[in-house]
Coordinates of C-alpha atoms in Angstrom, one line a residue:
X1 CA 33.8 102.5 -0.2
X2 CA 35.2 100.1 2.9
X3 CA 34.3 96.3 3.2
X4 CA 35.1 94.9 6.5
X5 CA 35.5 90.4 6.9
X6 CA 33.7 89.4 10.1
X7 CA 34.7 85.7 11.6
X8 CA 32.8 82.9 13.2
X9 CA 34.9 80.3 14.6
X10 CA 32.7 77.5 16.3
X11 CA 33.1 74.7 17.5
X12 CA 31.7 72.8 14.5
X13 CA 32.8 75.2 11.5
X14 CA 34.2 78.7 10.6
X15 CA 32.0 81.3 8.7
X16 CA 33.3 84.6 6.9
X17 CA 31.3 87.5 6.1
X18 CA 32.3 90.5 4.1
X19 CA 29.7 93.5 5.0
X20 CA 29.7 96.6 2.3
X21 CA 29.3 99.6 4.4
X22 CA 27.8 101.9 2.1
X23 CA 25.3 99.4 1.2
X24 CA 24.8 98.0 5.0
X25 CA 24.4 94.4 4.4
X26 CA 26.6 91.3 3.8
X27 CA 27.7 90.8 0.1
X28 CA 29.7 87.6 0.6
X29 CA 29.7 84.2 2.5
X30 CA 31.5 81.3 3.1
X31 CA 32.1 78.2 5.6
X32 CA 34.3 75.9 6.4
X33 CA 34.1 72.9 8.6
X34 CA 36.0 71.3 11.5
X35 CA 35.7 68.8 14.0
X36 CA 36.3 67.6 17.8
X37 CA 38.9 65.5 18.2
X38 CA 37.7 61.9 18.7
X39 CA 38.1 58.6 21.1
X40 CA 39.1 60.9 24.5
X41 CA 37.8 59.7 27.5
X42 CA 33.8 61.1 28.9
X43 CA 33.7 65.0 29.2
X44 CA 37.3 65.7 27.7
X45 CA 36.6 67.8 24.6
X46 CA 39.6 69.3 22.6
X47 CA 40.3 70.8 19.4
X48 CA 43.8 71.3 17.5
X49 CA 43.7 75.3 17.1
X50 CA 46.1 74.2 13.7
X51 CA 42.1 72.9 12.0
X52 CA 40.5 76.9 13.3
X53 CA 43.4 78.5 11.1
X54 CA 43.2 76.3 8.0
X55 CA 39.1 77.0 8.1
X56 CA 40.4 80.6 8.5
X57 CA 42.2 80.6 5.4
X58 CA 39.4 78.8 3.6
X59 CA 36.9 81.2 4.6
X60 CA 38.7 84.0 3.9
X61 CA 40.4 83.3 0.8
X62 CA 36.5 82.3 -0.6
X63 CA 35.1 85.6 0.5
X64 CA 37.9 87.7 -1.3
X65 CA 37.5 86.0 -4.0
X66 CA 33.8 87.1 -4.4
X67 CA 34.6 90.9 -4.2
X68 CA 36.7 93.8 -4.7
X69 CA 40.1 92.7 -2.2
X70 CA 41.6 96.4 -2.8
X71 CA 38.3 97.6 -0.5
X72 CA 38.3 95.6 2.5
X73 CA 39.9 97.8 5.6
X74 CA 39.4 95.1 8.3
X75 CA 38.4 92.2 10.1
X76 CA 37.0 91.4 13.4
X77 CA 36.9 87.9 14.7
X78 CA 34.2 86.1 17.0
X79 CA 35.7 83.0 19.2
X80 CA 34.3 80.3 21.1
X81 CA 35.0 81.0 24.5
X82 CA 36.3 79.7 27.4
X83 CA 38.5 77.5 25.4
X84 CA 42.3 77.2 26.4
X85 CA 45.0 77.4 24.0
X86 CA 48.1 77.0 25.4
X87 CA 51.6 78.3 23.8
X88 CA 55.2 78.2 24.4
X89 CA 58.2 80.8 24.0
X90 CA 57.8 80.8 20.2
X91 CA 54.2 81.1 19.9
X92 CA 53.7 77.2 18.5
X93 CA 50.5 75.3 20.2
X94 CA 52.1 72.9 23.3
X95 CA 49.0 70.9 23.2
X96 CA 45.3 70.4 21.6
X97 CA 42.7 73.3 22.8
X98 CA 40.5 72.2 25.7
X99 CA 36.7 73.8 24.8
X100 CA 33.9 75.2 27.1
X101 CA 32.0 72.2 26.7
X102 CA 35.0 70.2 28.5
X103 CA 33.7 69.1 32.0
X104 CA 36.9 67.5 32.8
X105 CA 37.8 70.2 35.5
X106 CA 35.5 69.3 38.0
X107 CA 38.2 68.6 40.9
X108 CA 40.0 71.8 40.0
X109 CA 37.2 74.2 40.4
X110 CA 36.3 72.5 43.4
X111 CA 40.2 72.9 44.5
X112 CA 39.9 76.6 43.3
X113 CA 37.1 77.2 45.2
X114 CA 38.0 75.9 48.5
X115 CA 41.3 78.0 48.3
X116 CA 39.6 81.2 47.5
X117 CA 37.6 80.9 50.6
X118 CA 34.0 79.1 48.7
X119 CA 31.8 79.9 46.1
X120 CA 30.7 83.3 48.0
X121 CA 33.9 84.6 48.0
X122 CA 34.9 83.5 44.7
X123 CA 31.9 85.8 43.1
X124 CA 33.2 88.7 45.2
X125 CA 36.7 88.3 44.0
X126 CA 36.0 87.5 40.2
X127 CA 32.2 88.4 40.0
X128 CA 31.4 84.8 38.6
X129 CA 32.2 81.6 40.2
X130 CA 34.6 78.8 38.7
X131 CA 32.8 76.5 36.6
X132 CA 34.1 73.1 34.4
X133 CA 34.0 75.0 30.8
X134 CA 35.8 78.3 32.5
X135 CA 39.5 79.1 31.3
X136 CA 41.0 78.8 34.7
X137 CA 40.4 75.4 35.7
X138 CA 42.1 74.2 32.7
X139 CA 45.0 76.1 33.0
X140 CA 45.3 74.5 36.6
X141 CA 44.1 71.2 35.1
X142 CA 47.2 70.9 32.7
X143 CA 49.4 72.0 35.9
X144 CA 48.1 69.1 37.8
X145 CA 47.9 66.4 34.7
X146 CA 50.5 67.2 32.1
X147 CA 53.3 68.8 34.3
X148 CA 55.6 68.8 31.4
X149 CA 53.4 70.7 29.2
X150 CA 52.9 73.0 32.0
X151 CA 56.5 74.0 32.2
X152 CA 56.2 74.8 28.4
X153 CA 53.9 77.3 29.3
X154 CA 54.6 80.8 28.4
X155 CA 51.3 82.2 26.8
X156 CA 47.1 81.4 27.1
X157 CA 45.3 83.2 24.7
X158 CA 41.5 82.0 24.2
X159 CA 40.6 80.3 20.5
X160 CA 39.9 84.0 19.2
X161 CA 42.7 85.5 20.3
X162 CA 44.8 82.3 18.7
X163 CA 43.2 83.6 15.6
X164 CA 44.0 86.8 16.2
X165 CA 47.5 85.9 16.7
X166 CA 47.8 83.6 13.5
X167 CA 46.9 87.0 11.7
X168 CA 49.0 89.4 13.2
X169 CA 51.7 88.2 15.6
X170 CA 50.6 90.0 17.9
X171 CA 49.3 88.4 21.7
X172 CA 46.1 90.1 22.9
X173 CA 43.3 89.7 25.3
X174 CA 39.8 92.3 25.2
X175 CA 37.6 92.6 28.4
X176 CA 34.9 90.9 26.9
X177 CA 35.9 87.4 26.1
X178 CA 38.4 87.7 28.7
X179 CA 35.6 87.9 31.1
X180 CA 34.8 84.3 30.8
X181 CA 38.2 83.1 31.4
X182 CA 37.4 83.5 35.5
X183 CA 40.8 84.9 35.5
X184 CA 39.7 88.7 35.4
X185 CA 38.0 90.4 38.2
X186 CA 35.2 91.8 36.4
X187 CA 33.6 94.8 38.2
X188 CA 37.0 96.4 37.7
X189 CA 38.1 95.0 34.4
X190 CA 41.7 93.7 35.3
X191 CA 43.3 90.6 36.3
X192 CA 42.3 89.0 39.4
X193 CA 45.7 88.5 41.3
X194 CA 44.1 86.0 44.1
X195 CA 42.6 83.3 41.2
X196 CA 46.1 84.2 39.4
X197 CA 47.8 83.3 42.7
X198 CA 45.7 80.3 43.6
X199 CA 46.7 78.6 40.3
X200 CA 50.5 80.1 39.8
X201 CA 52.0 83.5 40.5
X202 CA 53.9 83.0 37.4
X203 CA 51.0 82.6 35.2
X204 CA 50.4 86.7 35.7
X205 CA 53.6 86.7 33.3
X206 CA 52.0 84.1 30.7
X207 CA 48.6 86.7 30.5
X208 CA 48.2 89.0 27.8
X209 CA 47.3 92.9 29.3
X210 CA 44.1 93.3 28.9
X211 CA 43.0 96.1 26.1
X212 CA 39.8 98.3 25.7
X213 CA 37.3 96.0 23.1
X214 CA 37.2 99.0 20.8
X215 CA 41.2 98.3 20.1
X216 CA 43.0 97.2 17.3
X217 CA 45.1 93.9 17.5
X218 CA 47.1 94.9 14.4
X219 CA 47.7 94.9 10.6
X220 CA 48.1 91.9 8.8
X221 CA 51.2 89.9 8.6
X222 CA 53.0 90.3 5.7
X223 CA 52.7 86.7 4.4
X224 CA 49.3 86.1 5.5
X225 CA 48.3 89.3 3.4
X226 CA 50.1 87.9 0.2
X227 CA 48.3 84.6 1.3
X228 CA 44.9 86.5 0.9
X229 CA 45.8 88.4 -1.7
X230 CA 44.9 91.5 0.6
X231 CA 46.9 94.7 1.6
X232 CA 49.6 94.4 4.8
X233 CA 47.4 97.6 5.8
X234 CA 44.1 95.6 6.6
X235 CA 43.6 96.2 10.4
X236 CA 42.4 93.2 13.2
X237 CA 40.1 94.3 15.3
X238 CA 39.9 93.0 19.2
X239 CA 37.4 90.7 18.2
X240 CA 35.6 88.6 21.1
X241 CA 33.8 86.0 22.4
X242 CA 31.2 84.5 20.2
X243 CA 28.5 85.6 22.5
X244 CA 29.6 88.9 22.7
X245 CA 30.3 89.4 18.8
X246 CA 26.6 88.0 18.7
X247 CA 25.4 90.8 20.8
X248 CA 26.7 93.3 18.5
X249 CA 25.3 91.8 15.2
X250 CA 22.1 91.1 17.1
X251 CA 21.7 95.0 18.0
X252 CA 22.2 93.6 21.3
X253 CA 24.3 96.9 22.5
X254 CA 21.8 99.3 24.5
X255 CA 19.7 98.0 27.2
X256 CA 16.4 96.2 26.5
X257 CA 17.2 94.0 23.8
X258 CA 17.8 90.4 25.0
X259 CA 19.2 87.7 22.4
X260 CA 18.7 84.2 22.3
X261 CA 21.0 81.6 20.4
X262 CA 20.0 78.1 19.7
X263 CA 23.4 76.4 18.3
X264 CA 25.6 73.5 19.7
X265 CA 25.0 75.8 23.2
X266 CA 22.5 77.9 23.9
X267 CA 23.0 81.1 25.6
X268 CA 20.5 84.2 26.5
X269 CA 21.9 87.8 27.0
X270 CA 21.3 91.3 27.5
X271 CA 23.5 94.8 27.5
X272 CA 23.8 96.2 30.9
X273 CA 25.4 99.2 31.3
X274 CA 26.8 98.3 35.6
X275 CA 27.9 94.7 36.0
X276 CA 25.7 92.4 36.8
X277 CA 26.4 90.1 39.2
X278 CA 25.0 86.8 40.2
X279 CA 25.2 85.7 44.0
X280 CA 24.2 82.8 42.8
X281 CA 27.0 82.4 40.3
X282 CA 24.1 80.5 37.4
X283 CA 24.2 83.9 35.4
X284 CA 27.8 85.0 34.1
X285 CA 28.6 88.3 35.0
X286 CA 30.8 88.9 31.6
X287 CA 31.8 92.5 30.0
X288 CA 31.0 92.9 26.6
X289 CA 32.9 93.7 23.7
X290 CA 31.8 97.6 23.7
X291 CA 32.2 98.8 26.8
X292 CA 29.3 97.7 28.6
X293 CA 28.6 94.6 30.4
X294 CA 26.6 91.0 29.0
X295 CA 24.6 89.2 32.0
X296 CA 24.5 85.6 30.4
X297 CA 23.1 82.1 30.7
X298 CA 24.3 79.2 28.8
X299 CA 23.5 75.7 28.6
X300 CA 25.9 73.1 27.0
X301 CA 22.9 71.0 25.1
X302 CA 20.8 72.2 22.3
X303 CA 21.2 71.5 18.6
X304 CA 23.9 68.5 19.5
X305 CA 20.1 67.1 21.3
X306 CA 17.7 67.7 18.1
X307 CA 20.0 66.5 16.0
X308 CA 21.2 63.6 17.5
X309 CA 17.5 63.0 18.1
X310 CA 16.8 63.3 14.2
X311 CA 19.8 61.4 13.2
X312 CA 18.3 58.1 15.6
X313 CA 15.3 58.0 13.2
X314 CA 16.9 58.9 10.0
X315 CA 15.0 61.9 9.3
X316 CA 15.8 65.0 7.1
X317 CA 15.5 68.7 8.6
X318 CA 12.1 68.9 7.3
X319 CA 10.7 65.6 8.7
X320 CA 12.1 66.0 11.7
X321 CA 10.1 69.8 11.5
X322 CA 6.8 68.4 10.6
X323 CA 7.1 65.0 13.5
X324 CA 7.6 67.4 15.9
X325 CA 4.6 69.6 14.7
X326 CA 2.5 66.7 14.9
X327 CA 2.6 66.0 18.5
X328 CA 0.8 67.8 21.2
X329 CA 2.1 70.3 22.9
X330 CA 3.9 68.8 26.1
X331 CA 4.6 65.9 24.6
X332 CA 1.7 64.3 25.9
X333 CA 3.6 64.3 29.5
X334 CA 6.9 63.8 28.1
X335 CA 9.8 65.3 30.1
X336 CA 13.2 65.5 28.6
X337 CA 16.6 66.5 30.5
X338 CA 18.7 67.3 28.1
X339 CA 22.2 66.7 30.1
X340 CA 23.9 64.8 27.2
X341 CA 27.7 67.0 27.6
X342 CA 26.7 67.9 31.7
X343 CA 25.3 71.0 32.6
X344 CA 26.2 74.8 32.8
X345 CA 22.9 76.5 33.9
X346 CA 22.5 75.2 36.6
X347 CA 26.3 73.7 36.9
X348 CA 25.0 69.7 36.8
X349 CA 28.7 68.8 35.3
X350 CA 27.9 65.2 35.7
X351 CA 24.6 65.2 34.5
X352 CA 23.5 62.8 31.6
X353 CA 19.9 63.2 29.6
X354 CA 16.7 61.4 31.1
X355 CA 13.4 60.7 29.9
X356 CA 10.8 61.3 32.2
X357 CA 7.4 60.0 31.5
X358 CA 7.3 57.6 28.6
X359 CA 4.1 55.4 27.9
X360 CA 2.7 53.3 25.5
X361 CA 1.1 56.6 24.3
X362 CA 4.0 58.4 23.7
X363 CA 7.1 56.2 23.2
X364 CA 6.8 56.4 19.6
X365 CA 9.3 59.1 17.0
X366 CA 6.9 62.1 17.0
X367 CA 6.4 62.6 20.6
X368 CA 10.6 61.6 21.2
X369 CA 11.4 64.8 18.8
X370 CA 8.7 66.9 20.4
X371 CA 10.3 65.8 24.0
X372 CA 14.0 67.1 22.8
X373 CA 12.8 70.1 21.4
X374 CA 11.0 71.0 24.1
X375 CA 13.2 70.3 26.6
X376 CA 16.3 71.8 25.5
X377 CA 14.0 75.8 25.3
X378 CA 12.8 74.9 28.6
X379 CA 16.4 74.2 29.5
X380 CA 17.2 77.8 28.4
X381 CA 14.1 79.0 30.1
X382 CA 15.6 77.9 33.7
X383 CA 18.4 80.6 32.9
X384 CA 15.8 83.3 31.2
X385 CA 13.8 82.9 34.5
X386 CA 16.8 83.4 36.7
X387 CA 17.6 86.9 34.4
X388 CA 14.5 87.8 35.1
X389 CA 15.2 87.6 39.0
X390 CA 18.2 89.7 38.4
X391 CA 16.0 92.3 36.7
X392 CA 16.9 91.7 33.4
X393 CA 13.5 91.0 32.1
X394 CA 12.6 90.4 28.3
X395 CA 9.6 91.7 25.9
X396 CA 11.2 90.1 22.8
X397 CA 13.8 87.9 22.1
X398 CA 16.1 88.1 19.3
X399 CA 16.9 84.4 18.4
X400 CA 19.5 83.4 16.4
X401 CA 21.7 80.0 15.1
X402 CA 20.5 76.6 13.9
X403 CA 17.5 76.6 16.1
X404 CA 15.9 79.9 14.9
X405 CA 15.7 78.7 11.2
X406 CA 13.1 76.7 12.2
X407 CA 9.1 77.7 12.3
X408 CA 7.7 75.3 14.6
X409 CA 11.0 75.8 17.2
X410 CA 10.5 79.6 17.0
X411 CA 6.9 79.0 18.1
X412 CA 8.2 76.7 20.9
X413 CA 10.5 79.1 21.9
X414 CA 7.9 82.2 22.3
X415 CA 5.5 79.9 24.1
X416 CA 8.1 78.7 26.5
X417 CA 9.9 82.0 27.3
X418 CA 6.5 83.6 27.2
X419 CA 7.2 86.6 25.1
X420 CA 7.7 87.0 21.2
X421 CA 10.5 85.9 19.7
X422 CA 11.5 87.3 16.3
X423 CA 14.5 86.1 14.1
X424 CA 17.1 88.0 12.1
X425 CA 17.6 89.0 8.7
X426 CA 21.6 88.2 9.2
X427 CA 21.3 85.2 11.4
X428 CA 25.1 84.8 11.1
X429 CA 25.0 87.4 13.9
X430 CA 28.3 86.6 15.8
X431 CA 30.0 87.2 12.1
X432 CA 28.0 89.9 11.4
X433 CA 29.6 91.6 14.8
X434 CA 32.9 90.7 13.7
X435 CA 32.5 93.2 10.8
X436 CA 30.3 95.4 12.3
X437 CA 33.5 95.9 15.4
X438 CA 35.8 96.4 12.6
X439 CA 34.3 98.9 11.0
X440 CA 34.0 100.9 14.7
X441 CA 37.3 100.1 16.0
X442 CA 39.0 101.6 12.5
X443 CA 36.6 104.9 12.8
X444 CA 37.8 105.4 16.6
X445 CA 40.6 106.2 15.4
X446 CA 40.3 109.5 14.0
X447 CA 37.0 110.1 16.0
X448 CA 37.3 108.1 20.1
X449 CA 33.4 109.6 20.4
X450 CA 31.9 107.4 17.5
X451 CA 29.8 105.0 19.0
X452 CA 28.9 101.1 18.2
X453 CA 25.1 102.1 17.0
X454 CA 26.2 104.3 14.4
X455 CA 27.3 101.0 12.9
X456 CA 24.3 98.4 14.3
X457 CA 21.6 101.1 13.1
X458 CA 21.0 100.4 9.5
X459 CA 23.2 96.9 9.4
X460 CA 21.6 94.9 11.7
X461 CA 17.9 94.0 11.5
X462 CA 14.8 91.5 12.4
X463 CA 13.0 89.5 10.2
X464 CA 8.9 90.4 10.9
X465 CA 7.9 87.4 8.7
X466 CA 9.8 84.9 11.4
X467 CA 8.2 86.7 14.3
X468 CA 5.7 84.5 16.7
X469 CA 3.7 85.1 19.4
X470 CA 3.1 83.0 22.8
X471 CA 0.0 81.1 22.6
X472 CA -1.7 81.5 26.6
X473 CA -2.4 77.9 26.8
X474 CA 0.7 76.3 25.9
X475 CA 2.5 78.9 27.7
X476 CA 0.6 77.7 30.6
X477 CA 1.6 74.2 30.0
X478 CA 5.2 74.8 29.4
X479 CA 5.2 76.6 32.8
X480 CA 3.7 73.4 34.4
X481 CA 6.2 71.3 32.5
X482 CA 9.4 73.9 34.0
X483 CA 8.1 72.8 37.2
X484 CA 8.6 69.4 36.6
X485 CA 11.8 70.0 34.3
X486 CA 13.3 71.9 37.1
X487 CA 12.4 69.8 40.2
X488 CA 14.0 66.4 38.2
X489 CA 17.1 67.9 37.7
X490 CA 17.5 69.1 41.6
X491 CA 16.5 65.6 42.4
X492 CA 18.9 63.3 40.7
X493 CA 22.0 66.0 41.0
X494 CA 23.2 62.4 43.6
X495 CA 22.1 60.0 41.4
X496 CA 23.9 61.9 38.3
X497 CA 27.5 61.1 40.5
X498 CA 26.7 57.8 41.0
X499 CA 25.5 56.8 37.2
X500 CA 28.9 58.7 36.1
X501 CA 31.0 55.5 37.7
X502 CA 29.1 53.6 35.0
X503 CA 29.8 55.7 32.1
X504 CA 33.1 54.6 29.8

C-alpha cells in the first residue's frame, strides 16, 4: 500500500509524480515553472536554486493533495546536472547556480587541462575530460572571478543534491550525478585528488563523501513535513542526475537498451556494466545511479532550436508539426547547425547556428522548420555514431521529452539514427526514476540483494502505437546530409572564435 513522489527539476520547470506500487503506474501529476535568469552577458547561464525549491513545494504540495498523504514512504529526486550551487558555513546559497549549458568556463578548462598534463591525461585521471558545462570549471571559475564569494565557500552540492538538502539537512553526493561534476575519478568511484588539487586542496573539505546511489539521503525535515502535510518518516532517496533518473524510468538499467531524450538538451545513453571510457573525451564516461555505468552523449541545442524556430513564424505545436511534414525530406539541401548555446558533442563552446544551403527554393517557413528539426536529430546522431564506435550499438531507441510527443519527429528520428525508435507510456521518465529509486532504495533496507528491475519490470513501459520504423531512402539521405552536417562544423570551429568577438 506504498506511494513513492518522483522529482524532475529542469532547467525550464519542476514535475512531481506520485507512482502507486501495487497498481505500477503514476496516479498523480503536477508542474511548476521556472526560469533563467535574464540580461547576463553571452554563454553565462544561471539560475537562483531559491526558484527550484519554491517549484518543489508547488509540485509537491499539488500531488499530495490528489491522494492518500498517510501512504507515501518516499521520494527520489532527478537534477539537472552539472550545475554548481555553491553554499557557505550555514548552508544559505553564496551566489546564483551556474547550469550545464553555461559556456562561460572556456579559459578554465583550458587552464585545467594544461595543469593536469592535456586532455590525454586528463581522461586517464578522471575518465572524461573538462568541458565548459562540467562542475569543475565553475568551481575554479568563481575562484578566479568572484574571489570573495570564493572565500565563502564551504559546500558544492549539484542542483539535486540542493534539493536534497532543502528536504532533509542533510549534504550528499551519489556516484552517478557526481560523475559529471569531473571532480570524481570514475573507474574507481572516488574523488579525484589531482583535479581537487589543481583547482584547491581545500575544496576536498568543501565535497560531500560520496555514497552508494542505492542510499538514503534522509527523512524529512520536520517543518518541511508539516509543510506537506506528510509524515517526518518519509525517506529521500539519493536521487541523481536527470539523465540517470531517466535511465531508470526508461528501463534503461541492463545492457541493450539505449535511451534518447529530446528536451532543452539532448542526450543518448546506454547501461554498461565496466566503465566506458572515451579517449576521445566526446562520450561521457558517467556512473549511473544503480550501480552500473551510463556511456553518454549530449548536445546543448534541441527543443530551445524548434521552438525558437516555431515561435519566428508564430505557429502553434500543431502547425509547426504539419510545415515540417510538408517539406521534403532533406530539406531540399538545407543544412542546419544548430550551435545556438555552443556545443557539447563535439565541444564547439563557441559555436553559433548556421544555415547552409538556402535558395530561392527553399528559403521559405516549411523548409526553415524542416532544416531545425532535422538538424538538431542529426546533431544527436554525431554522438549515437561515436557510441557506436565505442561498441555501444543500438536496435531501438527509447525516446523521451518534448521531442518524442511528436509523430513526424519520431519518424525523423528513426530515419536518422537508422533504427526504430519507440516512445513511452510515462514519458516523464526522469520523474518516473525518481519514484521508481525510492521505492528500491527503501526495500534495500531489509533486503541489500533486491535489485532495480524488480521495480522497472511492470512500471516502466513502451508505447507500440508511437513506435516508427526507418524508411531506407531517407535514411540514406540523412547519412549524406551527416556528411555534410559534420564536415561544416570541423570547418568553421576558427571562424566560430572569430564571429564570437562580434557577439554582445
Amino acid at each position: 500500500m506504498s506511494l513513492y513522489i518522483g522529482i524532475d527539476s529542469g532547467t525550464q520547470s519542476t514535475k512531481a509524480v506520485v507512482l502507486d506500487l501495487d497498481q505500477r503506474q503514476v496516479i498523480a501529476e503536477a508542474r511548476a515553472p521556472h526560469r533563467l535568469i535574464e540580461g547576463l552577458p553571452a554563454g553565462h547561464m544561471e539560475q537562483h536554486p531559491q526558484d527550484w525549491t519554491a517549484a518543489l513545494d508547488s509540485v509537491i504540495t499539488a500531488v499530495v493533495a490528489k491522494v492518500d498523504a498517510k501512504r507515501i514512504r518516499g521520494i527520489g529526486i532527478s537534477g539537472q546536472q552539472h550545475g554548481f550551487v555553491p553554499l557557505d558555513k550555514n548552508g544559505d546559497v553564496i551566489r546564483p547556480a551556474k547550469l550545464w549549458c553555461d559556456t562561460s568556463t572556456t579559459a578554465e578548462c583550458e587552464w585545467l587541462t594544461k595543469k593536469l598534463g592535456g586532455t590525454k591525461a586528463v581522461i586517464r585521471k578522471a575518465g572524461l575530460p573538462f568541458l565548459p558545462g562540467y562542475t569543475a570549471p565553475k568551481i575554479l571559475w568563481l575562484k578566479r572571478h568572484e574571489p570573495a564569494n570564493y572565500k565563502k565557500l564551504r559546500h558544492v552540492l549539484l542542483p539535486h543534491d540542493y534539493l536534497n538538502f532543502y528536504l532533509t539537512g542533510n549534504y550528499f553526493m551519489e556516484y552517478g550525478d557526481a560523475s559529471g561534476t569531473a571532480l570524481m575519478d570514475v573507474r574507481k568511484r572516488r574523488w579525484s585528488k589531482p583535479v581537487i588539487d589543481a583547482i584547491d586542496p581545500q575544496l576536498a573539505d568543501r565535497l560531500p563523501p560520496l555514497s552508494a546511489s542505492d542510499a538514503i539521503v534522509g527523512t524529512l525535515r520536520s517543518e518541511i513535513a508539516a509543510k506537506y502535510g506528510l509524515s517526518s518518516d518519509v525517506i529521500v532517496s539519493a536521487g541523481g542526475g536527470d539523465n540517470m533518473m531517466g535511465a531508470i524510468g526508461t528501463g534503461n538499467v541492463k545492457p541493450g537498451v539505449v535511451t534518447a531524450s529530446f528536451g532543452t538538451s539532448g542526450t543518448i545513453y546506454a547501461h554498461a556494466e565496466q566503465p566506458v571510457v572515451d579517449g576521445q573525451g566526446e562520450i561521457a564516461a558517467f556512473c549511473d545511479s544503480t550501480g552500473g555505468w551510463l556511456p553518454l552523449l549530449c548536445t546543448m541545442n534541441v527543443t530551445t532550436v524548434t521552438e525558437q524556430m516555431r515561435a519566428l513564424f508564430g505557429q502553434e505545436h500543431d502547425d509547426f508539426a504539419a510545415a515540417v511534414e510538408s517539406a521534403p525530406a532533406g530539406a531540399s539541401g538545407l543544412v542546419l547547425l544548430p550551435y545556438l548555446a555552443g556545443e557539447r558533442t563535439p565541444n564547439v563552446p563557441d559555436g553559433t547556428g548556421v544555415l547552409l544551403g538556402l535558395t530561392a527554393k527553399n528559403f521559405n517557413a516549411a523548409h526553415l522548420a524542416r532544416a531545425a528539426m532535422e538538424g538538431v536529430t542529426l546533431g544527436m546522431n554525431y554522438g549515437l555514431n561515436r557510441l557506436a564506435a565505442l561498441g555501444v550499438k543500438a536496435k531501438e531507441i527509447r525516446v523521451t521529452g518534448g521531442g518524442a510527443k511528436s509523430a513526424v519527429w519520431r519518424q525523423i528520428m528513426a530515419d536518422v539514427f537508422g533504427v526504430p525508435v519507440v516512445g513511452m507510456v510515462e514519458d516523464e521518465g526522469a520523474a518516473l526514476g525518481g519514484a521508481i529509486q525510492a521505492a528500491w532504495a527503501l526495500a534495500r533496507q531489509s533486503n541489500a540483494k533486491v535489485k532495480i528491475t524488480k521495480f522497472t519490470e511492470g512500471v516502466v513501459a513502451v508505447k507500440e502505437s508511437t513506435r516508427c520504423r526507418p524508411d531506407k531512402k531517407r535514411a540514406a539521405l540523412y547519412r549524406e546530409m551527416q556528411t555534410v552536417q559534420d564536415k561544416l562544423s570541423t570547418s568553421l570551429r576558427d571562424v566560430f572564435v572569430l564571429q564570437r568577438k562580434l557577439a554582445p
